[in-house]
Every structure is written in structure tokens, then in C-alpha cells.
Coordinates of C-alpha atoms in Angstrom, one line a residue:
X27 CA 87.5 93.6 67.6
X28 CA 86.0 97.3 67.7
X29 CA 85.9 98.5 72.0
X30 CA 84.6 101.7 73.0
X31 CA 86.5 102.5 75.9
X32 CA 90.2 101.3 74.8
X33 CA 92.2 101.0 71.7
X34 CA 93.9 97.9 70.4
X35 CA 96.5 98.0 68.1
X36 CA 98.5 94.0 67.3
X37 CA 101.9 94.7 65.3
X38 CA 104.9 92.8 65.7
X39 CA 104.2 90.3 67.7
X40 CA 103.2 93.4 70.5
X41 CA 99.4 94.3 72.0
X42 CA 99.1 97.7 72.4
X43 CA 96.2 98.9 74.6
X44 CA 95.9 102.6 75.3
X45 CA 92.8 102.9 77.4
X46 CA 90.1 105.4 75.6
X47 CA 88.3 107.4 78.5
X48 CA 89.9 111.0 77.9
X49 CA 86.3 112.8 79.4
X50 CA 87.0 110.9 82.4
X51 CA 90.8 110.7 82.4
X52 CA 90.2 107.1 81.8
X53 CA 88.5 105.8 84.7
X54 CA 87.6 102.2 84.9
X55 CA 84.0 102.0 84.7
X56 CA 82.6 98.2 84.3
X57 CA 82.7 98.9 80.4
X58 CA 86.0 99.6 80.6
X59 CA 87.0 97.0 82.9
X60 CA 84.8 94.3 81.2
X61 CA 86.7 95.1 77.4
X62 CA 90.1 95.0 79.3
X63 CA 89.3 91.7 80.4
X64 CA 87.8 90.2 76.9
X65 CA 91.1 92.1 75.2
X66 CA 93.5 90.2 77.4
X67 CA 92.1 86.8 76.7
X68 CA 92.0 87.3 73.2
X69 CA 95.8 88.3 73.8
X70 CA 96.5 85.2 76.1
X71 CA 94.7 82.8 73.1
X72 CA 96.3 84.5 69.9
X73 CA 99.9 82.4 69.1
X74 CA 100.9 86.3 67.6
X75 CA 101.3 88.2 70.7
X76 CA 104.0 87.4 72.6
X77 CA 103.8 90.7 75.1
X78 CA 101.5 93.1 75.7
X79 CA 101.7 97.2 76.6
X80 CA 98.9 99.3 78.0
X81 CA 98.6 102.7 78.2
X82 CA 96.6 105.6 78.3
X83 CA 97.2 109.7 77.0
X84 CA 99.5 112.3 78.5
X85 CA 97.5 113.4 81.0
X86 CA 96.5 110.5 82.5
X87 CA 97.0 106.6 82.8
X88 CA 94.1 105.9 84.1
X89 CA 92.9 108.2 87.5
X90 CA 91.0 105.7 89.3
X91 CA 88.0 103.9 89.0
X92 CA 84.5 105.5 88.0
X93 CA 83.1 107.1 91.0
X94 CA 80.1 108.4 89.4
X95 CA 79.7 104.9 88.8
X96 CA 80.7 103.5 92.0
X97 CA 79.0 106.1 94.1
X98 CA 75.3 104.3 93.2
X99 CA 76.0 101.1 94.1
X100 CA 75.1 99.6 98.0
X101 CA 77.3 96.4 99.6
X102 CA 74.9 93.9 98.1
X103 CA 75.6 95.4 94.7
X104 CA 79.5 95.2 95.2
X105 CA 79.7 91.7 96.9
X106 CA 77.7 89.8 95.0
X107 CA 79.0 90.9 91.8
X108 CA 82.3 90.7 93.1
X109 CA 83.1 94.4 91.7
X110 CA 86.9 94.4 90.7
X111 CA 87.0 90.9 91.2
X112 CA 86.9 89.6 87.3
X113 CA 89.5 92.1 86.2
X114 CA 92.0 90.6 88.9
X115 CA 91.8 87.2 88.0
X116 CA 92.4 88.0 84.5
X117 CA 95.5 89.6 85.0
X118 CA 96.5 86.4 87.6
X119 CA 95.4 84.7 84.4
X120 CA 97.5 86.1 82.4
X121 CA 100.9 83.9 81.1
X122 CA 102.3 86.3 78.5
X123 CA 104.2 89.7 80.1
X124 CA 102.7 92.7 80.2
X125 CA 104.2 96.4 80.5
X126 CA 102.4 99.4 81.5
X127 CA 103.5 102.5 79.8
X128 CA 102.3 105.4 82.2
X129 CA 102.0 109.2 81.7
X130 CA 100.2 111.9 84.0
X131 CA 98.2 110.2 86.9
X132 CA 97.8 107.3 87.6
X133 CA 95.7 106.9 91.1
X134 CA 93.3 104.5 92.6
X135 CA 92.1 101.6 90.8
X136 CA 94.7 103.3 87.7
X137 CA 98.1 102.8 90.2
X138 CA 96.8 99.5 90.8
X139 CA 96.1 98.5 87.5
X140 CA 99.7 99.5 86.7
X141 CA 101.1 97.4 89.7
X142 CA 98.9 94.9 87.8
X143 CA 101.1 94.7 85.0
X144 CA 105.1 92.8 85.6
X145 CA 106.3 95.9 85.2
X146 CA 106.3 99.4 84.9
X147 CA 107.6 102.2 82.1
X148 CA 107.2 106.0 83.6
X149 CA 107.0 109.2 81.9
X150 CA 108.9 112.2 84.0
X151 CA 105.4 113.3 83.6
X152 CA 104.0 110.2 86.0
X153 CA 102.5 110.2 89.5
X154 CA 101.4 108.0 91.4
X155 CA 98.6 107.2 94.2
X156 CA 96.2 105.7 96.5
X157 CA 93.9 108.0 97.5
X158 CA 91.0 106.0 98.4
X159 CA 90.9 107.2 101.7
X160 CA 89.9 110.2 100.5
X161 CA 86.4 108.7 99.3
X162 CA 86.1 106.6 102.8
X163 CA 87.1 103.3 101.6
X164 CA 90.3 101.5 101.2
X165 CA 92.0 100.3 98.0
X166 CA 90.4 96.9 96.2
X167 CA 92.3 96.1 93.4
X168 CA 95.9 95.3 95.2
X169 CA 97.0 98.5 96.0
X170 CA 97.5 97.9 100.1
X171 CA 99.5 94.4 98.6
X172 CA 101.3 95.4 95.7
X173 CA 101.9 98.5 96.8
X174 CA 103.4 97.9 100.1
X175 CA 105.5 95.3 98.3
X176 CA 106.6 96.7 96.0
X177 CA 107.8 100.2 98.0
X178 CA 107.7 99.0 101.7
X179 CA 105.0 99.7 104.5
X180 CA 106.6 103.2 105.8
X181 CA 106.0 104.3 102.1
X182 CA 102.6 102.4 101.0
X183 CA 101.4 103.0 104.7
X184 CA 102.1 107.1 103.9
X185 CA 100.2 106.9 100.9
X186 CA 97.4 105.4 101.7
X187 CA 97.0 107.0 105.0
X188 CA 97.5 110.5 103.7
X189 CA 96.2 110.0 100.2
X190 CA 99.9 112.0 99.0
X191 CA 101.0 111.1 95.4
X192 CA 104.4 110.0 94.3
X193 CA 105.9 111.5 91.4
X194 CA 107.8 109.3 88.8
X195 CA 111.8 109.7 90.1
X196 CA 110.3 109.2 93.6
X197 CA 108.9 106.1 92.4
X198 CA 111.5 104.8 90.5
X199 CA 113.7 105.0 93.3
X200 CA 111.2 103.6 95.6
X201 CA 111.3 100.3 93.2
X202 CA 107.7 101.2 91.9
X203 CA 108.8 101.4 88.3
X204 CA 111.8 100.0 86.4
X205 CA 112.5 103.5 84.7
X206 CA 111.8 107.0 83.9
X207 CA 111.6 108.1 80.2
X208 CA 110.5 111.5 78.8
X209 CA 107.3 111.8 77.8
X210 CA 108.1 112.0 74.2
X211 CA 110.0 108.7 74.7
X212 CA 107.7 106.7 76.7
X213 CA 106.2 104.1 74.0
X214 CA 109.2 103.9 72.1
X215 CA 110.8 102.8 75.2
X216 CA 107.8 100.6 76.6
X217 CA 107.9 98.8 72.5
X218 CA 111.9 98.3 72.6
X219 CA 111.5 96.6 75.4
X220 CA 107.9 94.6 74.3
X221 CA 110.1 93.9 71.2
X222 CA 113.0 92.6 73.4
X223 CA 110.8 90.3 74.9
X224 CA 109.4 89.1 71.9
X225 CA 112.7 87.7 70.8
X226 CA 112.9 85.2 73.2
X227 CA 112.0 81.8 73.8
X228 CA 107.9 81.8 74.7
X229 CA 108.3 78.7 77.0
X230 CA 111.8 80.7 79.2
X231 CA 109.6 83.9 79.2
X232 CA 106.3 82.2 80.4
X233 CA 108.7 80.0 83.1
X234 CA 110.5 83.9 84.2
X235 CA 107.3 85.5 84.6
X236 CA 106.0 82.6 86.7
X237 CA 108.6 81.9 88.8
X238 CA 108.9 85.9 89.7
X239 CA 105.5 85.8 90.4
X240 CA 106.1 82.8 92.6
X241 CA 108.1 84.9 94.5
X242 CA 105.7 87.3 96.1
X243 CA 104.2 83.8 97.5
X244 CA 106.2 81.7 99.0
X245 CA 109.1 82.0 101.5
X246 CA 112.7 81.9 100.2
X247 CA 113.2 78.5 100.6
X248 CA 110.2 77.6 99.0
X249 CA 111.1 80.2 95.9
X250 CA 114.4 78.8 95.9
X251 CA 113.6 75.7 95.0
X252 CA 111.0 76.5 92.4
X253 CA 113.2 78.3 90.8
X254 CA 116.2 75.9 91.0
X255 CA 113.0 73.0 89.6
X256 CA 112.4 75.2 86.9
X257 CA 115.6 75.7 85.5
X258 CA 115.7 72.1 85.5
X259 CA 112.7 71.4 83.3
X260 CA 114.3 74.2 81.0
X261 CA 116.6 71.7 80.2
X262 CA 114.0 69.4 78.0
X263 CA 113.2 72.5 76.1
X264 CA 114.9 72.5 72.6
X265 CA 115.6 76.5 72.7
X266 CA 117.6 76.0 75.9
X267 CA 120.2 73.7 73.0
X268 CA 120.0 76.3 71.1
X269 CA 120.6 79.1 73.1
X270 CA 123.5 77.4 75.0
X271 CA 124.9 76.6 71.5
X272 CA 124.2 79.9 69.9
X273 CA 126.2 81.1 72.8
X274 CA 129.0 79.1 72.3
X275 CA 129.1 79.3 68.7
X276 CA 129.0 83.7 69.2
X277 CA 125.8 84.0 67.1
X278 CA 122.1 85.0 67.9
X279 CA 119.6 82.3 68.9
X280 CA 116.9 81.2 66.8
X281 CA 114.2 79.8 69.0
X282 CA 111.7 78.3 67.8
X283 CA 109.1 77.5 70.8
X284 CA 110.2 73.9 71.3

């Protein structure tokens, strides 16, 4: 399917969606935000894909959500529409990893949409922020949650108080991104490891993603034993025989989804 405001590209078993704003540094407008959404579910329902990437240019992930476009609207328009609200529970929605590749800013609505993602690729080139303060409001698509989970609260509360950005080593370090890559390296690196992913059994990476997920929501103890439950029901999985057996036997896997 043709979009106006992103680009999707399907090869080997990888989505690639670079986000196609460069007048507005990619902004997420409702157009933008309303393709994203359609895009992912035609991801989550095509047996092809098995992970997806998004992205944007060099100079910008995405810097925030449209505030031409925001700046119009009154509370009535923004609860009862539930602005931002759609584009979250697609993401929750989704089963299949995702990996955002990110270069030049990525700030507001763009950070969180990156935090949205399982995990994050950064180009030296990447910074980082919440500066919604700036604009008297607060952050509306996870970034006071993710954010402060991901980094801590002395860090997330610094940002989002002060509106400061955080470059890429600064984030990596803070735990906000898995790595740093040049810039000229960036989707290279984010497809090796899309490709990586790929590889393995559909059912282990769908059960990994979920019980991660699981735990930013429960306490430990709780975790503990979904995770140790999940393991378990790996075991009535064919490609858990054959990976155990490929492993013993010294070759690579074959799974097959079963």
C-alpha cells in the first residue's frame, strides 16, 4: 500500500518504515500517526514479516508531534478523540519486535515513539528529549513512564523538567538505547539485527518479547514466575526439539514455527 507520510519497504522477512515528513522533520500529525497504525497491522497480519524497523532521515527521527496541528485543537477535541491514544494501543498491540533505527532528533512524541519500539539502534548523530514543558504541557505518549524506566527518575525527572536533550553516548549509557552506530552504519546495523531476529523460532520470539514486556508490570515475583511458566509451555513447541537437538548435534536450527 502507497502512504504519504512514511515509506514501506517488506524484504526478507523485515518491515522497514522510514517516516516521510522531511518539511516538518517528521512530525506526527494524525496522517502520520493514522498510516503508522494501519502499516503496523498489516505487519502484525502478514505471516512474511517477522520484525519490523522504523526510521526516519539524518536529521531527524521524528522531532515531536505536529504543533501547528496540535496548537488548534481545545480539551474537548483531544479527549474525546482520545488524541495519541490509537497509536499507543497499536504498538501494545503489537506481537512481532520492533527496532527503531534513530538519527538527529528525536524529541517529544518522536523520543516516545522510539521508547515505543523493544528497542533502540542510535546513530552518534542521535539526541534525545522531552521537551514538552516547553509548550506548557507534559508528555502523552509514555515519555514520563518509559522514560523514567528506562533511565531512572533523577534523569527522566531532569529532562522533562528542564526540557535538556540527551545525546546518543549519554543515552546509551543511561540504558536508553542498546547501542551507538555511525551514522553511515545505522540501518545496516538496525537490519543485521532485524535479520537476526528473523532467524528464530516465531512462537520463542513472540513468548521473549512478551514476557520482557511483562516485566515492566508486575513485581518480581510475579515476573518470575511468568517467565519460569513460559519456559514451560516452550517445552510443547516442536522448535524447542529442535533447537535443543541442533545444539547437541553442533549444527544450526531449522525451525519451522511449530
Amino acid at each position: 500500500m502507497a502512504y504519504e507520510t512514511l515509506i514501506l519497504e517488506i524484504e526478507d522477512h523485515v518491515a522497514l518504515i522510514t517516516l516521510n515528513r522531511p518539511e516538518a522533520m517528521n512530525a506526527l500529525n494524525i496522517q502520520l500517526m493514522g498510516e503508522l497504525c494501519d502499516a503496523l497491522s498489516m505487519i502484525e497480519g502478514n505471516d512474511k514479516v517477522r520484525c519490523t524497523i522504523i526510521t526516519g532521515n539524518e536529521k531527524a527521527f521524528a522531532a515531536g508531534a505536529d504543533i501547528t496541528e496540535l496548537a488548534e485543537k481545545s480539551f474537548v477535541d483531544v479527549y474525546t478523540t482520545d488524541h495519541f491514544g490509537p497509536l499507543t494501543r497499536q504498538f501494545q498491540d503489537c506481537r512481532k519486535p520492533i527496532i527503531a533505527a534513530v538519527s538527529g532528533y528525536a524529541l517529544g512524541g518522536g523520543c516516545e515513539l522510539a521508547m515505543m519500539c523493544d528497542f533502540i539502534i542510535a546513530a552518534e548523530s542521535a539526541k534525545f528529549g522531552q521537551p514538552e514543558i516547553n509548550l506548557g504541557v507534559n508528555a502523552a505518549l509514555g515519555g514520563t513512564q518509559r522514560l523514567t524506566r528506562a533511565v531512572g527518575k533523577a534523569k527522566s525527572m531532569d529532562m522533562h523538567l528542564t526540557g535538556r536533550f540527551m545525546k546518543a553516548e549519554e543515552a546509551e549509557r543511561s540504558g536508553l538505547v542498546s547501542r551507538v552506530v555511525p551514522g553511515k552504519s545505522l540501518l545496516d546495523e538496525a537490519r543485521t539485527a532485524a535479520q537476526k531476529i528473523a532467524e528464530k523460532s516465531r512462537i520463542t520470539v513472540m513468548a521473549v518479547k512478551e514476557t520482557v514486556n511483562q516485566s515492566q508490570e508486575m513485581s518480581l515475583a510475579d515476573g518470575l514466575l511468568f517467565e519460569r511458566r513460559t519456559f514451560h509451555m516452550m517445552f510443547a513447541s516442536a522448535d524447542q526439539t529442535e533447537g535443543m537437538e541442533a545444539f547437541a548435534q553442533k549444527r544450526d536450527p531449522q525451525f519451522r514455527d511449530k
